[in-house]
């Protein structure tokens, strides 16, 4: 059986820990590899390498750092098929979906190819007599990234291209459930000319994460994953004086107004609810039709489409969605379905009986649809992270907005309507970080920033785009006076901009 190690100092490193975690092919349920879980001592020595490499990189001209990103982008594009295959074999998502995720990651690399422009500071001449002021953004130092299983290529790519382009060194601790694609991408980044020492991938679990959070040479931590872990990482990281952004769980609602085009709504909901088996932090998991007639039309059109879903392994090019990530995830999702039924929700489509010939041990679940869900039910309150959509019927638009605003999560939401007034009101009043109007999964493009509100994000900065640049840099502001020959004696009052001694 293959053993997966780490990528340290520009090359593969087996690791010396005897603790391992199993990696499975979710379509077959067969173990394909064992990944080594790094020890605290290994993490500490990797961080040391990163810290010593960062000093020179931080003062390397941004245009030179951008050159690495230009070559990295080309290599990613050239290897996209190979990367998608690696990704799908461990994650289970369809190849088209895997390529889409990698492409969205490449867009972040494209964004940071313009890093000299992004790091440009501000300048004000003559802020007082003979005094000029300017600002610059400098790297924070060594940044750690801790990432989830569901986007094993894209989420790390949200982080380290921005961080490295800004002049930091980066230590990535990816998900131990699908570690292969990120290791291959690390090779490509070094083939692109990144100097050794600046980017390391260490596989691990809580021990590795805690070692990163406690290491005084780590200056900032980017985390993406579940809320329970993100909240812990934020608390421990900030208690240790680090800058932390922790992007977390979600429960994304789609409001369907009576005037919406129902065919468009159903197409959108199929992709957003069941694509990637519902394992996206921006998946729509709650549909909120406004008015009884809207609800009836939605259920009528949606039900046959869910029955027609082609649930199949990624090796089948006609697959709409693959398995969920693990046996435990499958059991957790089935547990929620049982809770929903017990609480009185109506299970309109039950995907639990799905069996695929030749893949009986795979973690497959058919699409599921609940109707008549109420806000006190666990299937409404919690993130299920599987192919399960809940319909919560509302009488009024206002009720829908209140419901979304009251939910503890605030990652994404969407409204489907033909009415500009309603859409505009929704965008303005909804307490959610990313909002779609007739767009079901409003994931911002790379040059905007991704992030939720409420318990979907701990920390102040969203990720990638200019917020990513801000997170990965510190602002420094200079106040300078030339010529140096001026003497005004000791001044004991506080200077103001209207001082004009010169
Ligand atoms: P997870 O929280 O289980 O794992 C995320 C990372 O934390 C992994 O690297 C894991 O090894 C590490 N980790 C797990 N347990 C830990 C512990 N006890 N102590 C320290 N570190 C630990 O998340 P997951 O199951 O891999 O991913 C799914 C979750 O991620 C969902 O909740 C989803 O909504 C969320 N997610 C959020 C976003 C976003 O941008 N908001 C994007 C993608 C995924």
Coordinates of C-alpha atoms and ligand atoms in Angstrom, one line a residue:
X1 CA 0.0 0.0 0.0
X2 CA 1.2 3.5 -0.9
X3 CA 2.3 5.7 2.0
X4 CA 1.9 9.4 1.5
X5 CA 4.3 11.7 3.2
X6 CA 4.9 15.5 3.0
X7 CA 6.6 18.0 0.7
X8 CA 9.3 19.9 2.4
X9 CA 12.0 22.2 1.2
X10 CA 11.2 21.6 -2.5
X11 CA 11.1 17.9 -2.3
X12 CA 9.1 14.9 -1.1
X13 CA 9.8 13.9 2.5
X14 CA 8.5 10.6 3.9
X15 CA 8.2 11.7 7.5
X16 CA 9.3 9.8 10.5
X17 CA 6.0 9.6 12.4
X18 CA 4.5 6.2 12.8
X19 CA 1.0 7.6 13.2
X20 CA -0.9 7.3 9.9
X21 CA -4.4 7.9 8.6
X22 CA -6.2 5.8 5.9
X23 CA -7.1 7.4 2.5
X24 CA -10.0 5.8 0.7
X25 CA -11.5 5.7 -2.8
X26 CA -15.0 6.9 -1.7
X27 CA -16.6 5.2 -4.8
X28 CA -15.4 1.7 -3.8
X29 CA -14.8 2.1 -0.1
X30 CA -11.3 0.5 -0.7
X31 CA -8.3 2.0 1.1
X32 CA -5.8 3.3 -1.5
X33 CA -3.1 4.8 0.7
X34 CA -2.0 5.7 4.2
X35 CA -0.9 9.2 4.9
X36 CA 1.6 10.0 7.6
X37 CA 0.6 12.4 10.3
X38 CA 3.4 14.8 11.2
X39 CA 4.7 15.2 14.7
X40 CA 5.1 18.5 16.6
X41 CA 8.9 18.2 16.1
X42 CA 8.5 17.8 12.4
X43 CA 6.2 20.8 12.2
X44 CA 8.6 22.9 14.3
X45 CA 11.5 22.1 12.0
X46 CA 9.5 22.9 8.9
X47 CA 8.4 26.3 10.3
X48 CA 12.1 27.0 11.1
X49 CA 13.0 26.3 7.4
X50 CA 10.1 28.6 6.3
X51 CA 11.1 31.4 8.6
X52 CA 14.7 31.4 7.4
X53 CA 13.7 31.4 3.7
X54 CA 11.2 34.2 4.1
X55 CA 13.6 37.0 4.9
X56 CA 15.1 37.1 1.4
X57 CA 11.8 36.3 -0.3
X58 CA 10.1 39.2 1.5
X59 CA 12.6 41.7 -0.1
X60 CA 12.6 40.0 -3.5
X61 CA 11.0 42.5 -6.0
X62 CA 7.3 41.7 -6.3
X63 CA 7.7 41.6 -10.1
X64 CA 10.1 38.7 -9.6
X65 CA 7.7 36.9 -7.3
X66 CA 5.0 37.5 -10.0
X67 CA 7.2 35.7 -12.6
X68 CA 6.9 32.5 -10.5
X69 CA 3.2 32.9 -10.5
X70 CA 3.0 33.3 -14.3
X71 CA 4.9 30.0 -14.8
X72 CA 2.9 28.3 -12.0
X73 CA -0.3 29.3 -13.8
X74 CA 0.9 27.8 -17.1
X75 CA 1.9 24.5 -15.4
X76 CA -1.4 24.2 -13.6
X77 CA -3.2 24.7 -16.9
X78 CA -1.0 22.1 -18.7
X79 CA -1.6 19.5 -15.9
X80 CA -5.2 20.1 -15.2
X81 CA -6.4 16.6 -16.5
X82 CA -3.8 14.8 -14.4
X83 CA -4.6 16.9 -11.3
X84 CA -8.4 16.4 -11.7
X85 CA -7.9 12.6 -11.9
X86 CA -5.8 12.6 -8.6
X87 CA -8.4 14.8 -7.0
X88 CA -11.5 12.8 -8.0
X89 CA -9.9 9.5 -7.1
X90 CA -9.6 10.5 -3.4
X91 CA -12.5 13.0 -3.1
X92 CA -15.1 11.3 -5.4
X93 CA -16.4 14.3 -7.2
X94 CA -16.9 14.2 -11.0
X95 CA -14.0 15.0 -13.2
X96 CA -15.8 18.0 -14.7
X97 CA -16.4 19.3 -11.2
X98 CA -12.7 18.7 -10.2
X99 CA -11.6 20.6 -13.3
X100 CA -13.9 23.4 -12.4
X101 CA -12.5 23.6 -8.9
X102 CA -8.9 23.6 -10.2
X103 CA -9.8 26.3 -12.8
X104 CA -11.2 28.5 -10.0
X105 CA -7.9 28.0 -8.1
X106 CA -5.9 29.0 -11.2
X107 CA -7.9 32.2 -11.3
X108 CA -6.4 33.1 -7.9
X109 CA -2.9 32.5 -9.3
X110 CA -3.8 34.8 -12.3
X111 CA -5.0 37.5 -9.8
X112 CA -1.6 37.5 -8.0
X113 CA 0.3 37.7 -11.3
X114 CA -0.5 41.4 -10.8
X115 CA 1.0 41.5 -7.3
X116 CA 3.2 44.6 -8.0
X117 CA 0.1 46.6 -8.7
X118 CA -1.8 45.0 -5.7
X119 CA 1.0 46.0 -3.3
X120 CA 1.2 49.6 -4.4
X121 CA 0.9 51.9 -1.5
X122 CA -0.4 55.4 -1.1
X123 CA 1.6 58.7 -1.3
X124 CA 0.7 62.2 -0.1
X125 CA 3.2 64.9 -0.8
X126 CA 3.5 68.0 1.5
X127 CA 1.3 66.7 4.4
X128 CA 2.9 69.5 6.3
X129 CA 5.6 71.9 5.3
X130 CA 8.4 69.9 3.7
X131 CA 6.8 66.7 5.0
X132 CA 5.7 63.8 2.8
X133 CA 3.8 60.6 3.8
X134 CA 3.6 57.3 2.1
X135 CA 2.5 53.8 3.0
X136 CA 3.5 50.3 1.9
X137 CA 2.3 46.7 2.5
X138 CA 4.9 44.3 3.8
X139 CA 4.7 40.5 4.3
X140 CA 3.5 39.3 7.7
X141 CA 6.2 36.5 7.7
X142 CA 5.2 32.9 7.9
X143 CA 1.6 31.9 7.2
X144 CA 0.0 28.6 8.0
X145 CA -3.0 27.2 6.0
X146 CA -5.3 24.5 7.3
X147 CA -7.7 23.2 4.7
X148 CA -10.8 20.9 4.3
X149 CA -11.4 17.8 2.3
X150 CA -14.1 19.3 0.0
X151 CA -12.0 21.4 -2.3
X152 CA -8.6 19.8 -1.9
X153 CA -7.1 21.9 -4.7
X154 CA -9.0 25.1 -4.8
X155 CA -9.2 26.1 -1.1
X156 CA -5.4 25.8 -0.7
X157 CA -5.0 27.8 -3.9
X158 CA -7.2 30.5 -2.3
X159 CA -4.4 30.9 0.2
X160 CA -0.8 30.3 -0.7
X161 CA -0.5 32.0 -4.1
X162 CA -1.7 35.2 -2.4
X163 CA 0.5 34.7 0.6
X164 CA 3.6 33.8 -1.3
X165 CA 3.2 36.6 -3.9
X166 CA 2.9 39.0 -0.9
X167 CA 6.4 37.9 0.2
X168 CA 5.5 35.3 2.9
X169 CA 6.6 31.8 3.4
X170 CA 3.7 29.3 3.7
X171 CA 3.1 26.0 5.6
X172 CA 0.1 24.1 4.4
X173 CA -1.7 21.4 6.4
X174 CA -4.2 20.0 4.0
X175 CA -7.0 17.5 4.7
X176 CA -5.7 14.1 5.5
X177 CA -8.6 12.6 3.6
X178 CA -7.5 13.6 0.1
X179 CA -3.9 14.7 0.2
X180 CA -2.5 13.6 -3.2
X181 CA -3.5 16.5 -5.5
X182 CA -2.0 19.2 -3.2
X183 CA 1.4 17.3 -3.2
X184 CA 1.5 17.2 -7.0
X185 CA 0.6 20.9 -7.2
X186 CA 3.5 21.6 -4.7
X187 CA 5.9 19.9 -7.3
X188 CA 4.5 22.2 -10.0
X189 CA 5.0 25.3 -7.9
X190 CA 8.6 24.4 -7.4
X191 CA 9.0 23.5 -11.1
X192 CA 7.7 27.1 -11.7
X193 CA 10.8 28.4 -9.9
X194 CA 9.7 29.0 -6.3
X195 CA 12.9 28.9 -4.2
X196 CA 13.0 26.0 -1.8
X197 CA 12.1 26.7 1.8
X198 CA 9.1 28.9 1.1
X199 CA 6.3 26.5 0.6
X200 CA 5.8 23.2 2.6
X201 CA 3.0 20.7 2.7
X202 CA 2.7 18.8 5.9
X203 CA 0.1 16.2 6.4
X204 CA -1.3 15.7 9.8
X205 CA -4.1 15.9 12.3
X206 CA -4.8 17.8 15.5
X207 CA -1.2 17.4 16.7
X208 CA 0.1 19.1 13.6
X209 CA -2.5 21.8 13.7
X210 CA -1.8 22.5 17.4
X211 CA 1.9 22.7 16.7
X212 CA 1.3 25.3 14.0
X213 CA -1.0 27.3 16.3
X214 CA 1.5 27.3 19.2
X215 CA 4.6 27.9 17.1
X216 CA 5.8 31.5 17.8
X217 CA 7.3 31.8 14.3
X218 CA 3.9 31.4 12.7
X219 CA 2.5 34.9 12.2
X220 CA -0.9 34.3 10.6
X221 CA -3.2 31.3 10.1
X222 CA -5.8 30.8 7.3
X223 CA -8.3 28.1 8.1
X224 CA -11.2 26.7 6.1
X225 CA -13.3 23.9 7.5
X226 CA -16.1 23.2 9.9
X227 CA -17.3 25.8 12.5
X228 CA -16.4 23.8 15.6
X229 CA -12.8 23.4 14.5
X230 CA -12.6 26.9 13.1
X231 CA -13.8 28.5 16.3
X232 CA -11.1 26.5 18.2
X233 CA -8.4 27.5 15.7
X234 CA -9.4 31.2 15.9
X235 CA -9.4 31.1 19.8
X236 CA -6.1 29.3 20.1
X237 CA -4.3 31.2 17.3
X238 CA -5.4 34.6 18.4
X239 CA -4.6 33.8 22.1
X240 CA -1.1 33.1 20.8
X241 CA -1.0 36.5 19.2
X242 CA -1.5 35.4 15.6
X243 CA -3.6 37.0 12.9
X244 CA -6.3 34.4 12.1
X245 CA -9.0 34.1 9.5
X246 CA -11.3 31.0 9.9
X247 CA -13.8 30.4 7.2
X248 CA -16.4 27.9 8.5
X249 CA -19.7 26.0 8.0
X250 CA -22.8 27.2 6.3
X251 CA -26.5 26.7 5.8
X252 CA -27.4 28.5 2.5
X253 CA -31.0 29.4 1.7
X254 CA -32.5 30.0 -1.7
X255 CA -35.5 32.3 -1.7
X256 CA -37.9 31.6 -4.5
X257 CA -40.4 34.4 -5.2
X258 CA -43.7 33.7 -6.9
X259 CA -42.6 35.6 -10.0
X260 CA -39.4 33.5 -10.5
X261 CA -39.0 31.4 -13.6
X262 CA -39.5 27.9 -12.1
X263 CA -37.6 26.1 -14.8
X264 CA -34.5 28.3 -14.1
X265 CA -35.0 27.8 -10.3
X266 CA -35.1 24.0 -10.6
X267 CA -32.0 23.9 -12.8
X268 CA -30.2 26.1 -10.4
X269 CA -31.3 24.1 -7.3
X270 CA -30.3 20.8 -8.8
X271 CA -26.7 22.0 -9.4
X272 CA -26.4 23.9 -6.2
X273 CA -28.1 21.3 -3.9
X274 CA -26.8 18.1 -5.4
X275 CA -23.6 19.0 -7.3
X276 CA -20.5 17.6 -5.5
X277 CA -23.0 15.5 -3.4
X278 CA -23.9 18.7 -1.5
X279 CA -20.4 18.8 0.0
X280 CA -19.8 22.5 -0.8
X281 CA -19.8 25.3 1.8
X282 CA -21.9 27.3 -0.8
X283 CA -24.3 24.4 -1.5
X284 CA -27.9 25.4 -1.3
X285 CA -29.4 23.2 1.5
X286 CA -32.6 25.2 2.2
X287 CA -35.2 26.2 -0.4
X288 CA -37.6 28.9 0.7
X289 CA -40.6 29.2 -1.7
X290 CA -42.7 32.2 -0.9
X291 CA -46.4 31.4 -1.1
X292 CA -48.2 28.0 -1.2
X293 CA -48.5 28.0 -5.0
X294 CA -44.8 28.6 -5.5
X295 CA -44.1 25.7 -3.1
X296 CA -46.4 23.4 -4.9
X297 CA -44.9 24.2 -8.3
X298 CA -41.4 23.8 -6.9
X299 CA -42.0 20.4 -5.4
X300 CA -43.8 19.2 -8.5
X301 CA -40.9 20.1 -10.9
X302 CA -38.1 19.3 -8.6
X303 CA -39.1 15.8 -7.5
X304 CA -38.7 14.0 -10.9
X305 CA -35.4 15.8 -11.5
X306 CA -34.0 14.4 -8.2
X307 CA -35.2 10.9 -9.1
X308 CA -33.4 11.3 -12.5
X309 CA -30.0 12.2 -10.9
X310 CA -27.2 10.1 -12.3
X311 CA -25.3 9.1 -9.1
X312 CA -22.2 7.4 -10.3
X313 CA -18.4 7.2 -9.7
X314 CA -16.2 9.9 -11.3
X315 CA -15.0 7.4 -13.8
X316 CA -18.4 7.5 -15.5
X317 CA -18.4 10.6 -17.7
X318 CA -22.2 10.9 -17.4
X319 CA -22.1 11.1 -13.6
X320 CA -24.0 14.1 -12.1
X321 CA -22.7 13.5 -8.6
X322 CA -20.4 11.0 -6.9
X323 CA -20.3 9.5 -3.4
X324 CA -19.8 11.4 -0.2
X325 CA -16.3 11.5 1.3
X326 CA -16.4 8.7 3.9
X327 CA -18.4 6.0 5.7
X328 CA -18.7 8.3 8.7
X329 CA -20.1 11.1 6.6
X330 CA -22.6 8.8 5.0
X331 CA -23.7 7.6 8.5
X332 CA -23.9 11.2 9.8
X333 CA -26.1 12.3 6.8
X334 CA -28.4 9.2 7.2
X335 CA -28.7 10.1 10.9
X336 CA -29.9 13.6 10.0
X337 CA -32.4 12.1 7.5
X338 CA -33.8 9.8 10.3
X339 CA -34.0 12.9 12.6
X340 CA -35.9 14.9 10.0
X341 CA -38.4 12.1 9.6
X342 CA -38.8 11.7 13.3
X343 CA -39.4 15.4 13.7
X344 CA -42.3 15.3 11.2
X345 CA -40.7 16.6 8.0
X346 CA -42.0 15.0 4.8
X347 CA -39.3 13.0 3.0
X348 CA -40.4 13.5 -0.6
X349 CA -37.4 11.8 -2.1
X350 CA -35.4 9.3 -0.1
X351 CA -32.0 8.5 -1.6
X352 CA -30.9 6.0 1.1
X353 CA -31.9 2.9 -0.9
X354 CA -29.4 3.7 -3.7
X355 CA -27.2 0.7 -4.7
X356 CA -24.7 0.8 -7.5
X357 CA -23.7 -2.5 -9.0
X358 CA -20.0 -3.1 -8.5
X359 CA -19.8 -0.2 -6.0
X360 CA -21.7 -1.7 -3.1
X361 CA -19.1 -0.6 -0.6
X362 CA -18.9 2.9 -1.9
X363 CA -20.3 5.9 0.1
X364 CA -23.1 6.7 -2.3
X365 CA -26.4 8.3 -1.3
X366 CA -29.1 9.4 -3.8
X367 CA -30.5 12.9 -3.7
X368 CA -32.9 13.5 -0.9
X369 CA -35.7 16.1 -0.6
X370 CA -37.6 17.1 2.6
X371 CA -40.7 19.3 2.4
X372 CA -42.6 20.9 5.3
X373 CA -39.4 21.5 7.3
X374 CA -39.6 23.9 10.2
X375 CA -36.9 26.0 11.7
X376 CA -36.8 24.1 15.0
X377 CA -35.7 20.9 13.3
X378 CA -32.1 19.7 13.4
X379 CA -32.1 19.2 9.6
X380 CA -32.8 23.0 9.3
X381 CA -30.4 24.2 12.0
X382 CA -27.3 22.1 11.2
X383 CA -25.1 21.8 8.2
X384 CA -25.8 18.3 6.9
X385 CA -23.1 18.5 4.2
X386 CA -24.6 15.9 1.9
X387 CA -27.2 15.7 -1.0
X388 CA -30.2 16.7 1.1
X389 CA -32.3 19.8 0.4
X390 CA -35.0 21.0 2.9
X391 CA -38.0 23.0 1.8
X392 CA -39.2 25.5 4.3
X393 CA -42.5 27.1 3.1
X394 CA -43.2 30.7 3.9
X395 CA -46.2 32.9 3.3
X396 CA -44.3 36.2 2.9
X397 CA -41.0 37.5 1.6
X398 CA -40.5 39.3 4.9
X399 CA -40.6 36.0 6.8
X400 CA -38.0 34.5 4.5
X401 CA -35.6 37.4 5.2
X402 CA -36.1 37.2 8.9
X403 CA -35.5 33.4 8.8
X404 CA -32.2 33.8 7.0
X405 CA -31.1 36.6 9.3
X406 CA -31.9 34.6 12.4
X407 CA -29.8 31.6 11.3
X408 CA -26.5 31.2 13.0
X409 CA -24.6 30.8 9.7
X410 CA -24.1 33.5 7.1
X411 CA -22.0 32.2 4.3
X412 CA -24.1 32.4 1.1
X413 CA -27.7 32.9 0.0
X414 CA -29.6 33.5 -3.2
X415 CA -32.9 35.0 -4.3
X416 CA -34.7 34.0 -7.5
X417 CA -37.1 36.7 -8.8
X418 CA -37.8 38.9 -11.8
X419 CA -38.5 41.9 -9.6
X420 CA -35.6 44.4 -9.2
X421 CA -37.1 46.1 -6.1
X422 CA -37.3 42.8 -4.2
X423 CA -33.8 41.7 -5.3
X424 CA -32.4 45.1 -4.3
X425 CA -34.1 45.0 -0.9
X426 CA -32.8 41.5 -0.3
X427 CA -29.2 42.4 -1.2
X428 CA -29.3 45.3 1.2
X429 CA -31.0 43.7 4.2
X430 CA -29.8 40.1 4.3
X431 CA -27.1 39.4 6.9
X432 CA -25.0 37.1 4.7
X433 CA -21.5 37.5 3.3
X434 CA -22.2 36.4 -0.3
X435 CA -25.5 37.0 -2.1
X436 CA -26.7 35.8 -5.5
X437 CA -29.6 37.3 -7.5
X438 CA -30.8 34.5 -9.9
X439 CA -27.3 33.0 -9.3
X440 CA -27.5 30.0 -7.0
X441 CA -23.8 29.7 -5.9
X442 CA -22.5 33.2 -5.7
X443 CA -18.8 32.4 -5.2
X444 CA -16.9 35.6 -5.8
X445 CA -14.3 35.6 -8.6
X446 CA -10.6 35.6 -7.6
X447 CA -10.3 39.4 -7.7
X448 CA -13.2 39.9 -5.3
X449 CA -13.1 38.2 -1.9
X450 CA -14.8 35.1 -0.4
X451 CA -16.2 35.0 3.1
X452 CA -19.3 34.7 5.2
X453 CA -20.8 36.5 8.2
X454 CA -21.9 35.4 11.6
X455 CA -20.6 31.9 12.6
X456 CA -19.4 31.2 9.0
X457 CA -16.3 33.3 9.6
X458 CA -14.1 34.1 12.6
X459 CA -11.7 37.0 12.0
X460 CA -11.8 40.2 10.1
X461 CA -10.7 39.3 6.6
X462 CA -12.3 37.5 3.8
X463 CA -10.1 35.4 1.6
X464 CA -8.4 36.1 -1.8
X465 CA -8.9 39.3 -3.7
X466 CA -7.8 42.5 -2.0
X467 CA -8.9 41.2 1.4
X468 CA -6.5 38.3 0.9
X469 CA -3.7 40.8 0.1
X470 CA -4.6 42.7 3.3
X471 CA -4.6 39.6 5.4
X472 CA -1.2 38.5 4.2
X473 CA 0.5 41.9 4.6
X474 CA 1.0 44.6 7.3
X475 CA 0.5 48.2 6.5
X476 CA 3.5 50.5 7.3
X477 CA 3.2 54.3 6.9
X478 CA 6.2 56.6 6.7
X479 CA 6.3 60.3 7.4
X480 CA 9.4 61.9 6.0
X481 CA 11.0 65.3 6.0
X482 CA 13.4 66.6 3.4
X483 CA 15.5 68.7 3.2
X484 CA 17.2 67.7 6.4
X485 CA 18.7 71.1 7.1
X486 CA 15.5 72.7 8.6
X487 CA 15.6 73.4 12.3
X488 CA 12.6 74.4 14.2
X489 CA 13.9 73.6 17.7
X490 CA 12.1 71.3 20.1
X491 CA 8.4 71.3 19.5
X492 CA 6.2 70.2 22.4
X493 CA 2.8 70.6 21.0
X494 CA 1.3 68.0 18.6
X495 CA 2.0 68.6 14.9
X496 CA -1.0 69.1 12.6
X497 CA -1.3 69.1 8.9
X498 CA -1.6 72.9 8.8
X499 CA 1.9 73.4 10.3
X500 CA 3.8 75.2 7.6
X501 CA 7.3 75.8 9.1
X502 CA 9.1 75.3 5.8
Ligands
LIG1 P1 -12.9 19.9 9.3 O1 -13.2 21.0 10.1 O2 -13.2 18.5 9.8 O3 -11.3 19.9 8.8 C1 -10.7 21.0 8.4 C2 -9.2 20.9 8.7 O4 -9.1 20.9 10.2 C3 -8.5 19.7 8.2 O5 -7.3 20.0 7.8 C4 -8.5 18.8 9.5 O6 -7.3 18.0 9.5 C5 -8.3 19.8 10.6 N1 -8.9 19.3 11.8 C6 -9.9 18.4 12.0 N2 -10.1 18.2 13.3 C7 -9.3 19.0 14.0 C8 -9.1 19.2 15.4 N3 -9.8 18.5 16.3 N4 -8.1 20.0 15.7 C9 -7.4 20.7 14.8 N5 -7.5 20.5 13.5 C10 -8.5 19.7 13.1 O7 -13.7 20.1 7.9 P2 -13.9 19.1 6.7 O8 -14.9 18.1 7.1 O9 -12.6 18.7 6.1 O10 -14.6 20.1 5.6 C11 -16.0 20.4 5.6 C12 -16.3 21.7 6.3 O11 -15.6 22.8 5.8 C13 -17.8 22.1 6.2 O12 -18.2 22.5 7.5 C14 -17.8 23.2 5.2 O13 -18.8 24.1 5.3 C15 -16.5 23.8 5.5 N6 -16.0 24.7 4.4 C16 -16.1 26.0 4.5 C17 -15.7 26.8 3.5 C18 -15.8 28.3 3.6 O14 -15.2 29.0 2.8 N7 -16.6 28.9 4.5 C19 -15.2 26.2 2.3 C20 -15.0 24.9 2.3 C21 -15.5 24.1 3.3

